[in-house]
């Protein structure tokens, strides 16, 4: 066992505090990673605050992890000491079900092992990346291309793949009109990736305060959803809408922005249900869909795509003692566009 520094939530209502946790010994198929940077995903906040259901405390979250390999197990062949690697939202899956066999471990029929709050193969509860080290099975460790700046790479492991996967699945590309709802961690990546794929991109944000940024990130158009005119102007416009909003919104108003055979993919995960009127779906033969992160193969594909297209998240680097403050700013939609913890500050 390795005792390592970490930041954990002691309960649903208290701030995160510095602590130590145990990492398992490096098994034959495991990789020990010295974590350098960890992104703050809104899912971390939903989780520690118990918004998606009760969890066990203390809990370390964080599933946007990059670092360097410092030890490998005897049977490891994919990674070696010194490699720059990443870990996202999963650290294992059953590897036997039809979805795992199809390379979609994120949809493992037996439930993938999440990077945090999941029951690990040794019966312990997995602890995430707000920590100096992590031990992960080599099959769930990604190669992070050298051309992606180190501190900017971490958010790709969740925000990047969560937006890349539906954009690729629903064929965002030349001639397709794509709207991105909410321009936070996921949303700003959706804009960059959809633009790189060649789609015509529209941002739908609560206000016009980030318009300059949105256009610079690659959007062609930018509208404020606080302005009701937006919904009449853009009626029947989009082939694909990616909703990244972390809270409940009037989903029917957004569905009406889809043109014939358009699809709205919800990746935002508010704790409350989103009530849909079926008649909204009847019009234009619309589809309402969901999407959850992406498989390991696709995550590697996304990292390579971002390297090839020179895409990296825009991040605000913070020391570990600013995590709680960063949480408040995320909750106030005051993130530009992902907080990343410099893990050196946790040593
Ligand atoms: P984030 O950085 O906080 O971004 C969410 C954005 O949504 C905000 O920046 C804001 O954008 C908009 N927003 C927030 N509250 C709103 C409200 N009340 N009404 C309208 N718009 C609002 O969060 P994130 O890390 O990108 O995560 C977004 C959501 O995706 C979270 O619920 C998270 O749990 C979920 N998620 C899902 C997956 C998956 O696999 N499906 C993976 C990762 C995260 P504007 O200021 O531009 O309006
Ligand atoms: Zn996430
Ligand atoms: Zn499976």
Tab-separated table of C-alpha atoms in Angstrom, residues 125-256:
chain	number	residue	atom	x	y	z
A	125	UNK	CA	-14.366	2.443	-2.963
A	126	UNK	CA	-12.422	4.074	-5.805
A	127	UNK	CA	-10.854	7.456	-5.025
A	128	UNK	CA	-10.295	10.006	-7.781
A	129	UNK	CA	-7.625	12.295	-9.092
A	130	UNK	CA	-7.420	15.160	-6.564
A	131	UNK	CA	-4.417	13.255	-5.298
A	132	UNK	CA	-0.679	12.918	-5.865
A	133	UNK	CA	-0.742	9.332	-7.202
A	134	UNK	CA	-3.122	6.726	-8.572
A	135	UNK	CA	-2.797	3.025	-9.462
A	136	UNK	CA	-4.793	2.001	-12.558
A	137	UNK	CA	-5.055	-1.078	-14.775
A	138	UNK	CA	-3.007	-0.393	-17.914
A	139	UNK	CA	-5.996	-0.939	-20.227
A	140	UNK	CA	-7.731	2.130	-18.764
A	141	UNK	CA	-4.702	4.407	-19.094
A	142	UNK	CA	-4.461	6.669	-22.186
A	143	UNK	CA	-1.462	8.031	-24.034
A	144	UNK	CA	-1.395	11.840	-23.939
A	145	UNK	CA	0.294	13.250	-27.069
A	146	UNK	CA	3.312	15.451	-26.339
A	147	UNK	CA	1.962	18.299	-28.453
A	148	UNK	CA	-0.939	18.915	-26.065
A	149	UNK	CA	0.249	21.227	-23.265
A	150	UNK	CA	0.488	19.234	-20.042
A	151	UNK	CA	-1.834	21.322	-17.869
A	152	UNK	CA	-4.396	21.663	-20.648
A	153	UNK	CA	-4.586	17.944	-21.374
A	154	UNK	CA	-6.440	16.894	-18.213
A	155	UNK	CA	-9.926	18.195	-19.170
A	156	UNK	CA	-9.837	16.182	-22.377
A	157	UNK	CA	-10.225	13.017	-20.306
A	158	UNK	CA	-13.830	13.927	-19.441
A	159	UNK	CA	-14.962	17.217	-21.035
A	160	UNK	CA	-13.153	16.318	-24.254
A	161	UNK	CA	-14.428	12.792	-24.724
A	162	UNK	CA	-17.946	13.566	-23.471
A	163	UNK	CA	-18.411	16.083	-26.271
A	164	UNK	CA	-16.300	14.371	-28.947
A	165	UNK	CA	-18.259	11.125	-28.680
A	166	UNK	CA	-21.754	12.487	-29.519
A	167	UNK	CA	-20.354	14.896	-32.108
A	168	UNK	CA	-18.683	11.952	-33.849
A	169	UNK	CA	-21.641	9.592	-33.380
A	170	UNK	CA	-24.168	12.072	-34.816
A	171	UNK	CA	-21.799	13.046	-37.643
A	172	UNK	CA	-21.044	16.682	-36.889
A	173	UNK	CA	-19.164	17.868	-39.954
A	174	UNK	CA	-19.358	20.036	-43.057
A	175	UNK	CA	-22.926	21.055	-43.896
A	176	UNK	CA	-24.187	20.258	-40.376
A	177	UNK	CA	-25.560	22.943	-38.102
A	178	UNK	CA	-24.587	22.230	-34.504
A	179	UNK	CA	-25.677	24.192	-31.424
A	180	UNK	CA	-23.933	23.971	-28.079
A	181	UNK	CA	-25.980	24.900	-25.017
A	182	UNK	CA	-23.905	26.242	-22.107
A	183	UNK	CA	-20.323	27.288	-22.505
A	184	UNK	CA	-18.517	25.894	-19.487
A	185	UNK	CA	-16.039	23.018	-19.344
A	186	UNK	CA	-17.906	20.666	-21.677
A	187	UNK	CA	-19.471	23.392	-23.794
A	188	UNK	CA	-16.231	25.137	-24.735
A	189	UNK	CA	-14.766	21.780	-25.809
A	190	UNK	CA	-17.884	21.017	-27.843
A	191	UNK	CA	-17.430	24.310	-29.696
A	192	UNK	CA	-13.760	23.647	-30.451
A	193	UNK	CA	-14.301	20.047	-31.541
A	194	UNK	CA	-17.437	20.684	-33.629
A	195	UNK	CA	-15.621	23.538	-35.368
A	196	UNK	CA	-12.603	21.310	-36.047
A	197	UNK	CA	-14.944	18.677	-37.478
A	198	UNK	CA	-16.163	21.290	-39.953
A	199	UNK	CA	-19.665	21.952	-38.627
A	200	UNK	CA	-21.365	25.361	-38.489
A	201	UNK	CA	-21.424	26.063	-34.751
A	202	UNK	CA	-23.840	28.175	-32.721
A	203	UNK	CA	-23.470	28.850	-29.005
A	204	UNK	CA	-26.585	29.194	-26.867
A	205	UNK	CA	-25.458	30.771	-23.608
A	206	UNK	CA	-27.432	32.424	-20.837
A	207	UNK	CA	-26.034	35.851	-21.754
A	208	UNK	CA	-23.766	37.488	-24.317
A	209	UNK	CA	-20.994	37.986	-21.738
A	210	UNK	CA	-18.796	35.272	-23.262
A	211	UNK	CA	-19.595	36.071	-26.916
A	212	UNK	CA	-16.053	37.219	-27.788
A	213	UNK	CA	-14.625	34.021	-26.316
A	214	UNK	CA	-17.213	31.831	-28.019
A	215	UNK	CA	-16.404	33.232	-31.454
A	216	UNK	CA	-12.676	32.931	-30.761
A	217	UNK	CA	-13.160	29.267	-29.723
A	218	UNK	CA	-14.668	28.554	-33.135
A	219	UNK	CA	-18.379	29.409	-32.982
A	220	UNK	CA	-19.935	30.984	-36.070
A	221	UNK	CA	-22.926	32.427	-34.192
A	222	UNK	CA	-23.682	33.251	-30.566
A	223	UNK	CA	-27.078	33.866	-28.961
A	224	UNK	CA	-28.321	34.624	-25.454
A	225	UNK	CA	-31.042	32.287	-24.186
A	226	UNK	CA	-32.199	34.977	-21.724
A	227	UNK	CA	-33.526	36.745	-24.819
A	228	UNK	CA	-36.800	35.001	-25.775
A	229	UNK	CA	-36.373	36.241	-29.377
A	230	UNK	CA	-33.524	33.731	-29.714
A	231	UNK	CA	-36.026	30.883	-29.632
A	232	UNK	CA	-38.179	32.306	-32.420
A	233	UNK	CA	-35.197	33.380	-34.549
A	234	UNK	CA	-33.599	29.924	-34.378
A	235	UNK	CA	-36.742	27.768	-34.681
A	236	UNK	CA	-36.171	24.665	-36.885
A	237	UNK	CA	-32.469	25.446	-37.361
A	238	UNK	CA	-30.177	22.717	-36.090
A	239	UNK	CA	-29.210	19.188	-37.094
A	240	UNK	CA	-27.622	18.560	-33.707
A	241	UNK	CA	-27.840	20.257	-30.330
A	242	UNK	CA	-25.436	19.301	-27.530
A	243	UNK	CA	-26.905	20.345	-24.188
A	244	UNK	CA	-24.158	20.631	-21.554
A	245	UNK	CA	-26.193	22.494	-18.936
A	246	UNK	CA	-25.797	21.210	-15.377
A	247	UNK	CA	-29.238	22.457	-14.291
A	248	UNK	CA	-32.830	21.915	-15.366
A	249	UNK	CA	-33.788	23.984	-18.414
A	250	UNK	CA	-36.951	24.259	-20.517
A	251	UNK	CA	-35.905	21.405	-22.781
A	252	UNK	CA	-38.964	21.685	-25.042
A	253	UNK	CA	-37.945	25.216	-26.036
A	254	UNK	CA	-34.572	23.857	-27.169
A	255	UNK	CA	-36.035	20.815	-28.925
A	256	UNK	CA	-38.073	23.175	-31.091
